[in-house]
Amino acid sequence: MGILTSAVDVRSDAFRANRAHYDGLLATLRDRLAACTASGRAELVARHHARGKILVRDRIDLLVDPGTAFLELSPLAAWGQYDNGLPAAGIVTGIGLVAGTPCVVIANDATVKGGSFYAETVKKHIRAQEIAEQNRLPCLYLVDCGGANLPQQDKVFPDRDHFGNTFHRQCRMSAAGLPQVSVVFGGCTAGGAYIPALSDQVVMVEGNARIHLGGPSIVKVAINEEVDGETLGGAAMHTRVSGVSDHLAADEPQALARLREIVAELNLGRDLAAGAAPVEAPLYDPAELGGVVSHDRRIPYDVREIVARLVDGSRFQEFKPEWGATLVCGWARIHGRPVGILGNNGALFSESSLKAAHFIELCDQRAIPLLFLHNITGFMVGAEAERGGIAKDSAKMVYAMSIARVPKISVLVGGSYGAGNYGMCGRGFRPHFLFAWPSAELATMSADIAANVMLELRRGNVKAAPPTDDELAAIDRAVRDQYGEQSDPYYATSRLWDDGLIEPAQTRDVLGLCLALVSTVPDAGPRTPVYRM
Ligand code: COA
């Protein structure tokens, strides 16, 4: 396999300028992550502790194997919404090792609106379940949840992908052999009660944990019965009388230790290290990535510079290096796992689209997962491109990618616009994982192009009077503002359009974990034939 040679001079002015710009992006990311992972308001955190409860991320620390990483998903969900009063959307999800078994953890943060569900909470919960299902992982629920957030009920309750869907998934995953286990830490009402009630096995913490379909106030209103929470749904009652709970724990550490014991006996036998080649560090430091990515979108850079800092030994077997130059395709290993990489080096032309389709088919035939590195303005437009059949050639790329059975992972390193996002396996194409760098932008097109299109449409409007300069300037400003706000990576991650913003230097390790997960899932069956493009 060839070894990539970097042409980047880390002492150059260009590198320093890129690095300084990226350091600013990273500082913002770290500040926002710190705010989002600090749980709810200070007085609610203090009350939580005063009740003898442990904060949600500390619970996860106690749960996962010491010294192993926990990959937290979408920590910036709901960022910038609800006056920033819903940190992490009130729920922590992620993947970690528990008693040696990779598990998805879904944990309510009771210090954020009582762990009740907003639209982003539901979406994040469902996305974690989807990841569990796709990667055949058990789900561990750390439940501390007031159910649907009542004022938000129309956004979380009635529709197909709302709260009910989480329970549908829970039942179906359990039936498909993916264990669903809950520990209950606090008051769980209605939907919050169904999470443990539909679990295969339940642990409750004495004193604080409650499970009831209706809490004391609902009971009073509905049937005029006066009952306290402990009598109605306490841990002792449910473990000794109703049988809703299977294990009573004296405190939270004991409950988490019990959960670890349960996971140790799940008999799943999943070894994430199985089948991996020895791991080699890249020849070029991943910490240099911030200096590689151009701080100005108009100044191009070679995506091979990114690949050289992500893959084992910077080894890369490039496919068709002399054809379809605007898409770089090739095979490499990350943390010892084979991967087929597609990275943009400019707009996608017919040739690069056909090359992509051919490469995807080869990876599918060889059962090699695909990694898409997005930095794409779109497929080529214009008379020459259309005469050359860009509509059908781009469709071939989209089609080949859509039907490939191999796992797909996308990382947005730069722009991801329009149909280019589709061809490169954007969210709509259900990649197994999709992460973004803080330099990402996601929209139908750039603000500049969108503003010009809208101006053209206004000028061409035959029903209205010719536009004034002021009107055109107002349209231009409004479209630029809208696209500027909505293509921002924080806007995207807040709405769960990705699985989280990650730092370039962390990307190799995140991909290593994802590839280990997808590579140890049983084979997906028949493959796409290789049609030469
Ligand atoms: N909908 C809307 N807001 C809710 C809520 C819900 N289901 N559950 C809790 N909250 C809010 C509270 O209004 C409070 O908001 P604030 O931070 O603005 O003051 C915050 O969450 C904390 O609630 P609080 O009751 O003080 O916390 P607690 O730890 O003492 O109790 C619960 C937590 C979940 C046991 C309790 O809030 C509760 O029983 N909630 C109602 C549950 C319910 O009836 N759900 C039905 C869903 S269909």
XYZ file of C-alpha atoms and ligand atoms in Angstrom:
581
model
C 0.000 0.000 0.000
C 1.304 3.487 -0.840
C 2.277 5.919 1.859
C 0.916 9.455 1.639
C 3.474 12.231 1.700
C 2.314 15.545 3.103
C 3.085 18.716 1.170
C 2.035 20.894 4.110
C 4.769 22.988 5.690
C 3.799 23.275 9.356
C 6.093 26.313 9.688
C 4.424 28.225 6.839
C 2.286 31.349 7.267
C -0.655 29.583 5.634
C -0.492 26.735 8.159
C -0.239 29.193 11.068
C -3.196 31.233 9.767
C -5.341 28.118 9.350
C -4.315 26.851 12.767
C -5.080 30.165 14.484
C -8.506 30.245 12.852
C -9.229 26.652 13.850
C -8.028 27.227 17.413
C -10.762 29.876 17.662
C -13.360 27.360 16.436
C -12.109 24.819 18.967
C -12.236 27.313 21.834
C -15.895 28.019 21.029
C -16.660 24.309 20.804
C -15.013 23.567 24.144
C -16.813 26.464 25.879
C -20.159 25.309 24.579
C -19.504 21.681 25.451
C -18.537 22.701 28.974
C -21.820 24.608 29.318
C -23.883 21.737 27.954
C -22.297 19.003 30.022
C -22.626 20.826 33.343
C -26.230 19.614 33.839
C -29.046 21.961 34.934
C -29.285 25.095 37.048
C -27.016 25.308 40.109
C -29.879 25.137 42.636
C -31.302 22.039 40.952
C -27.876 20.379 40.956
C -27.541 21.200 44.677
C -31.015 19.775 45.394
C -30.124 16.657 43.396
C -27.027 16.113 45.539
C -28.937 16.870 48.741
C -31.278 13.984 47.870
C -28.284 11.650 47.773
C -28.383 11.480 43.980
C -25.405 11.423 41.612
C -25.243 13.599 38.496
C -25.983 11.822 35.240
C -22.458 11.876 33.793
C -20.992 10.726 37.102
C -23.417 7.797 37.038
C -22.091 6.905 33.600
C -18.525 7.162 34.897
C -19.395 4.646 37.613
C -21.069 2.380 35.070
C -18.476 2.088 32.315
C -15.288 0.067 32.653
C -12.571 2.085 34.403
C -10.026 3.616 32.042
C -12.194 3.131 28.927
C -13.655 5.885 26.787
C -17.341 6.823 26.602
C -18.365 8.206 23.220
C -21.031 10.775 24.078
C -23.453 11.461 21.225
C -24.915 14.859 20.368
C -23.937 16.650 23.592
C -24.930 19.959 21.964
C -28.494 18.877 21.188
C -30.884 21.802 21.767
C -27.953 24.247 21.883
C -29.179 27.796 21.202
C -32.836 26.821 21.633
C -35.158 27.355 24.620
C -32.910 30.246 25.746
C -30.191 27.635 26.243
C -32.226 26.228 29.145
C -32.161 22.637 27.935
C -28.502 21.549 28.135
C -27.821 18.408 26.060
C -31.629 18.241 25.587
C -31.854 16.845 29.134
C -30.542 13.426 28.195
C -27.101 11.857 27.845
C -26.587 9.143 25.242
C -23.488 7.364 24.115
C -21.529 4.170 23.701
C -19.289 2.660 26.330
C -17.871 -0.629 27.536
C -19.643 -2.187 30.504
C -18.142 -5.376 31.906
C -16.296 -5.701 28.595
C -19.504 -5.446 26.521
C -20.120 -2.442 24.240
C -23.473 -0.922 25.207
C -25.585 2.078 24.322
C -26.346 4.141 27.426
C -29.446 6.375 27.521
C -29.577 8.461 30.686
C -32.043 11.200 31.714
C -30.731 14.312 33.406
C -33.219 15.016 36.201
C -31.675 18.437 36.818
C -32.961 19.581 33.416
C -36.753 19.973 33.561
C -37.093 16.857 35.682
C -35.652 14.760 32.827
C -38.860 15.375 30.864
C -38.907 14.983 27.090
C -38.736 17.878 24.614
C -38.669 17.245 20.847
C -34.845 17.094 20.842
C -34.885 14.744 23.842
C -37.092 12.304 21.972
C -34.996 12.608 18.829
C -31.789 11.987 20.748
C -33.274 9.009 22.599
C -34.498 7.477 19.334
C -31.203 8.099 17.566
C -29.336 6.271 20.342
C -31.755 3.350 20.027
C -31.265 3.351 16.254
C -27.496 3.146 16.766
C -28.014 0.272 19.209
C -30.200 -1.565 16.723
C -27.894 -1.032 13.737
C -24.814 -2.060 15.680
C -26.547 -4.801 17.684
C -25.786 -3.308 21.078
C -27.723 -3.719 24.331
C -29.440 -0.604 25.720
C -28.908 0.472 29.308
C -31.422 3.061 30.516
C -30.505 5.187 33.539
C -33.999 6.465 34.209
C -34.836 9.651 36.097
C -37.656 11.053 34.028
C -40.868 13.047 34.296
C -42.153 11.703 30.963
C -43.385 13.997 28.214
C -42.807 17.681 28.893
C -46.437 18.686 29.169
C -46.350 22.133 27.493
C -44.477 20.491 24.580
C -46.952 17.634 24.221
C -47.849 18.290 20.571
C -44.153 18.065 19.659
C -43.340 14.919 21.615
C -46.408 12.746 21.956
C -48.691 12.088 18.991
C -46.585 11.514 15.883
C -44.823 8.459 14.444
C -41.326 9.415 15.565
C -42.415 10.783 18.943
C -42.209 9.295 22.434
C -44.299 6.222 21.600
C -41.709 5.223 19.037
C -39.071 4.845 21.774
C -41.209 2.134 23.376
C -41.925 0.456 20.054
C -38.170 0.274 19.461
C -37.532 -0.971 22.969
C -39.928 -3.915 22.537
C -38.649 -4.786 19.086
C -34.988 -4.634 20.111
C -35.650 -6.860 23.100
C -37.467 -9.348 20.868
C -34.534 -9.230 18.445
C -32.140 -10.340 21.180
C -30.802 -6.931 22.196
C -31.173 -6.712 25.974
C -32.942 -3.662 27.429
C -32.066 -3.065 31.071
C -33.090 -0.143 33.307
C -31.947 1.329 36.571
C -34.442 3.763 38.098
C -32.993 6.603 40.155
C -35.832 9.096 40.614
C -39.485 9.796 40.048
C -40.685 8.239 36.779
C -44.192 9.040 35.653
C -46.211 8.008 32.589
C -43.724 7.746 29.675
C -40.931 7.843 32.237
C -42.496 4.801 33.899
C -42.772 2.846 30.667
C -39.014 2.916 30.066
C -38.365 0.568 33.005
C -41.733 -1.172 32.689
C -40.842 -2.281 29.144
C -37.275 -3.247 30.058
C -36.158 -6.867 30.332
C -34.778 -6.343 33.815
C -35.105 -3.484 36.309
C -33.124 -2.238 39.301
C -34.594 0.449 41.606
C -32.798 2.635 44.118
C -34.428 2.628 47.541
C -35.631 6.039 48.761
C -35.604 8.057 45.532
C -36.812 5.776 42.725
C -40.499 5.775 41.871
C -42.455 4.221 39.041
C -46.085 5.182 38.563
C -48.277 5.584 35.507
C -49.800 8.606 37.264
C -48.071 10.468 40.088
C -49.841 11.496 43.343
C -51.303 14.660 41.801
C -52.723 12.814 38.767
C -54.175 10.135 41.086
C -55.802 12.816 43.233
C -57.377 14.505 40.213
C -58.379 11.287 38.436
C -59.805 9.174 41.253
C -59.632 11.460 44.293
C -57.214 9.127 46.073
C -54.660 10.679 48.427
C -51.439 8.731 48.341
C -47.783 9.616 48.799
C -45.192 8.858 46.093
C -43.359 6.181 48.027
C -46.516 4.166 48.720
C -47.714 4.663 45.158
C -44.566 3.664 43.311
C -41.546 3.345 45.601
C -38.687 0.934 45.038
C -39.492 -1.285 48.018
C -43.140 -1.639 46.999
C -42.263 -2.420 43.376
C -39.573 -4.924 44.282
C -41.458 -6.690 47.090
C -45.139 -6.248 46.189
C -45.882 -5.434 42.526
C -42.857 -7.175 40.983
C -42.365 -4.268 38.554
C -38.742 -4.132 39.753
C -36.419 -7.130 39.974
C -33.701 -5.751 42.255
C -33.638 -3.304 45.136
C -30.444 -1.299 45.590
C -29.611 0.558 48.788
C -28.022 3.448 46.880
C -26.955 4.546 43.417
C -23.429 3.036 43.406
C -24.931 -0.313 44.431
C -27.548 -0.050 41.664
C -24.877 0.680 39.051
C -22.742 -2.197 40.332
C -25.814 -4.459 39.982
C -26.274 -3.243 36.412
C -22.645 -4.101 35.647
C -23.240 -7.604 37.039
C -26.333 -7.999 34.853
C -24.425 -6.912 31.738
C -21.567 -9.291 32.590
C -24.050 -12.185 32.336
C -25.831 -11.103 29.131
C -23.880 -13.756 27.257
C -23.371 -11.573 24.196
C -19.701 -12.365 23.641
C -18.853 -9.297 21.561
C -15.093 -8.727 21.239
C -14.343 -5.318 19.732
C -10.681 -6.203 19.235
C -11.466 -9.321 17.150
C -10.152 -9.317 13.603
C -8.260 -6.024 13.774
C -4.768 -5.736 12.313
C -2.045 -4.244 14.547
C -2.638 -0.502 14.981
C -0.104 1.925 13.529
C -0.127 5.660 14.278
C -0.322 7.928 11.204
C 3.027 9.331 10.053
C 1.564 12.835 10.422
C 0.146 14.124 13.674
C -3.704 14.366 13.762
C -3.188 17.479 15.920
C -2.001 19.227 12.716
C -5.444 18.902 11.095
C -6.567 22.354 12.204
C -3.683 23.852 10.243
C -4.455 21.769 7.153
C -8.075 22.855 6.704
C -8.108 26.123 4.850
C -9.552 28.975 6.935
C -10.943 30.492 3.738
C -13.371 28.262 1.799
C -12.172 29.802 -1.484
C -8.648 28.462 -0.928
C -8.699 24.745 -1.728
C -6.671 22.099 0.093
C -5.942 18.479 -0.715
C -8.160 16.032 1.193
C -5.238 13.567 1.130
C -3.662 15.830 3.783
C -6.586 14.912 6.040
C -6.425 11.230 5.128
C -2.679 11.190 5.892
C -3.470 12.295 9.461
C -6.330 9.837 10.039
C -5.196 6.463 8.747
C -2.791 3.848 10.076
C 0.778 4.491 8.947
C -0.615 7.149 6.545
C -0.961 4.173 4.161
C -3.465 4.678 1.388
C -4.116 2.550 -1.684
C -5.656 5.090 -3.998
C -8.232 3.977 -6.588
C -8.097 5.604 -10.058
C -5.712 8.339 -8.883
C -5.482 9.685 -12.432
C -9.201 9.861 -13.226
C -12.015 11.896 -11.698
C -9.591 14.069 -9.723
C -12.223 15.949 -7.710
C -13.018 12.863 -5.659
C -10.229 10.982 -3.906
C -11.073 7.309 -3.293
C -8.955 4.631 -1.707
C -8.440 1.944 0.894
C -6.744 2.326 4.240
C -6.967 1.087 7.826
C -7.994 3.013 10.914
C -7.118 1.414 14.252
C -6.406 -1.779 12.337
C -9.818 -1.887 10.572
C -10.154 -1.725 6.788
C -12.068 1.226 5.393
C -12.839 2.629 1.931
C -12.505 6.407 1.968
C -14.166 8.945 -0.341
C -13.002 12.538 0.126
C -13.881 15.634 -1.904
C -11.273 17.643 -3.755
C -13.686 19.980 -5.543
C -17.135 19.792 -7.120
C -18.330 16.369 -8.275
C -18.174 15.983 -12.078
C -19.460 13.052 -14.141
C -16.085 11.311 -13.954
C -15.746 11.676 -10.196
C -19.348 10.496 -9.705
C -18.769 7.379 -11.803
C -15.519 6.730 -9.985
C -17.416 6.959 -6.682
C -20.077 4.505 -7.844
C -17.432 2.026 -9.018
C -15.429 2.381 -5.781
C -18.533 1.929 -3.593
C -19.401 -1.266 -5.470
C -15.891 -2.600 -4.913
C -16.061 -1.860 -1.175
C -19.490 -3.468 -0.967
C -18.260 -6.586 -2.768
C -15.324 -6.800 -0.344
C -17.399 -6.001 2.769
C -15.275 -2.941 3.539
C -17.085 -0.110 5.400
C -17.189 3.298 3.731
C -16.015 6.609 5.143
C -17.203 9.824 3.461
C -15.214 13.002 4.155
C -17.529 15.843 3.094
C -16.176 19.090 1.740
C -18.496 19.523 -1.171
C -20.248 22.393 -2.907
C -22.305 19.973 -5.006
C -22.394 18.232 -8.361
C -21.201 20.289 -11.312
C -23.815 22.486 -12.992
C -23.855 24.128 -16.442
C -24.561 23.241 -20.076
C -21.397 21.205 -20.556
C -22.013 19.157 -17.411
C -25.664 18.529 -18.361
C -24.723 17.497 -21.912
C -22.204 15.143 -20.364
C -25.020 13.516 -18.336
C -24.229 14.794 -14.835
C -27.868 14.143 -13.810
C -27.583 10.411 -14.474
C -23.945 10.067 -13.411
C -24.562 11.773 -10.071
C -27.626 9.541 -9.694
C -25.396 6.492 -10.151
C -23.267 7.623 -7.226
C -26.337 8.245 -5.077
C -27.831 4.896 -6.121
C -24.665 2.875 -5.530
C -24.197 4.489 -2.113
C -27.862 3.964 -1.175
C -27.935 0.242 -1.934
C -24.459 -0.653 -0.650
C -24.938 -2.981 2.324
C -21.687 -2.113 4.009
C -21.753 0.226 7.004
C -21.212 3.881 6.142
C -19.761 6.665 8.241
C -19.815 10.339 7.303
C -17.679 13.158 8.662
C -18.451 16.722 7.579
C -15.031 18.382 7.549
C -16.185 21.392 5.493
C -19.248 22.365 3.486
C -21.865 19.764 2.669
C -24.246 21.325 0.204
C -27.225 20.227 -1.860
C -27.077 16.995 -3.807
C -23.378 16.755 -2.923
C -24.556 15.991 0.612
C -26.750 13.233 -0.818
C -24.006 11.631 -2.900
C -21.617 11.736 0.063
C -24.101 9.909 2.312
C -25.758 12.708 4.248
C -28.204 12.050 7.079
C -31.064 11.130 4.726
C -29.055 8.110 3.552
C -28.766 6.753 7.064
C -25.038 6.417 7.594
C -24.307 4.326 10.694
C -22.631 7.394 12.196
C -22.389 11.025 11.118
C -20.098 13.483 12.854
C -19.130 17.049 11.967
C -16.127 19.239 12.598
C -16.647 22.790 13.855
C -15.652 23.921 10.343
C -18.691 22.165 8.810
C -21.541 23.899 7.015
C -24.727 22.156 5.992
C -27.329 23.671 3.652
C -28.915 23.345 0.234
C -26.309 25.805 -1.047
C -23.982 28.505 0.221
C -25.457 31.811 1.446
C -23.884 33.588 -1.523
C -25.475 31.353 -4.152
C -28.825 31.256 -2.330
C -28.957 35.068 -2.166
C -28.210 35.350 -5.877
C -30.824 32.736 -6.793
C -33.459 34.549 -4.756
C -32.508 37.868 -6.372
C -32.817 36.299 -9.816
C -36.239 34.884 -8.933
C -37.410 38.295 -7.767
C -36.109 40.029 -10.879
C -37.829 37.431 -13.046
C -41.198 37.716 -11.266
C -43.526 38.806 -14.063
C -46.529 39.401 -11.794
C -44.825 41.979 -9.547
C -43.534 45.451 -10.371
C -39.776 45.625 -11.120
C -37.884 45.493 -7.790
C -36.280 48.582 -6.314
C -32.648 48.545 -5.257
C -33.762 48.719 -1.632
C -36.013 45.707 -2.043
C -33.219 43.705 -3.668
C -30.808 44.707 -0.905
C -33.352 43.594 1.710
C -33.806 40.215 -0.001
C -30.039 39.796 -0.239
C -29.575 40.575 3.461
C -32.451 38.353 4.616
C -31.282 35.326 2.625
C -27.666 35.739 3.728
C -28.784 36.048 7.369
C -31.013 33.008 7.101
C -28.401 30.833 5.395
C -25.673 32.119 7.677
C -27.643 31.116 10.756
C -28.966 27.818 9.441
C -25.791 26.435 7.875
C -23.859 26.955 11.119
C -22.680 23.618 12.580
C -24.257 24.471 15.962
C -27.630 24.976 14.307
C -27.274 21.511 12.780
C -26.050 19.666 15.851
C -28.701 21.364 18.011
C -31.334 19.714 15.802
C -29.682 16.287 15.779
C -28.762 16.449 12.102
C -25.503 14.790 13.165
C -24.286 12.594 16.018
C -22.134 15.367 17.434
C -19.421 17.899 16.703
C -15.975 16.417 17.189
C -12.510 17.924 17.120
C -10.379 17.045 14.111
C -7.681 15.598 16.372
C -10.219 13.235 18.012
C -11.603 12.008 14.706
C -9.229 9.067 14.254
C -10.133 7.618 17.668
C -13.858 8.200 17.184
C -13.669 6.487 13.779
C -11.638 3.660 15.297
C -14.421 2.938 17.787
C -17.149 3.235 15.140
C -15.305 0.923 12.752
C -14.748 -1.614 15.538
C -18.499 -1.527 16.266
C -19.641 -1.848 12.662
C -16.980 -4.412 11.760
C -18.085 -6.873 14.440
C -21.753 -6.797 13.390
C -22.691 -9.984 11.483
C -22.444 -9.662 7.705
C -25.385 -7.942 5.949
C -25.744 -10.625 3.256
C -25.729 -10.428 -0.531
C -23.625 -7.706 -2.102
C -24.004 -5.308 -5.005
C -22.495 -6.632 -8.229
C -19.644 -4.582 -9.669
C -20.884 -2.828 -12.813
C -17.943 -1.095 -14.478
C -18.817 2.582 -14.831
N -43.638 18.500 32.046
C -43.214 19.774 32.198
N -42.347 20.162 33.153
C -41.915 19.223 34.008
C -42.323 17.881 33.916
C -43.220 17.527 32.878
N -43.639 16.284 32.699
N -41.705 17.183 34.875
C -40.937 18.055 35.529
N -41.055 19.282 35.022
C -40.319 20.504 35.387
C -40.854 21.237 36.601
O -41.874 22.118 36.221
C -39.604 21.965 37.063
O -39.366 23.056 36.173
P -38.433 24.307 36.565
O -37.028 23.821 36.465
O -38.745 25.318 35.523
O -38.801 24.700 37.950
C -38.529 20.950 36.809
O -39.023 20.093 35.782
C -38.180 20.113 38.024
O -39.381 19.563 38.540
P -39.578 19.255 40.096
O -40.966 18.744 40.301
O -39.173 20.443 40.907
O -38.493 18.119 40.286
P -38.498 16.861 41.218
O -37.160 16.253 41.066
O -38.950 17.212 42.599
O -39.590 15.864 40.604
C -40.666 14.664 38.877
C -39.388 15.346 39.351
C -40.464 14.253 37.431
C -40.929 13.435 39.728
C -41.877 15.634 39.037
O -41.515 16.889 38.455
C -43.106 15.164 38.353
O -43.802 14.311 38.887
N -43.444 15.731 37.167
C -44.689 15.493 36.496
C -44.647 14.164 35.803
C -45.883 13.916 34.996
O -46.986 14.062 35.459
N -45.682 13.480 33.757
C -46.715 13.181 32.879
C -46.136 13.057 31.517
S -47.371 12.544 30.367
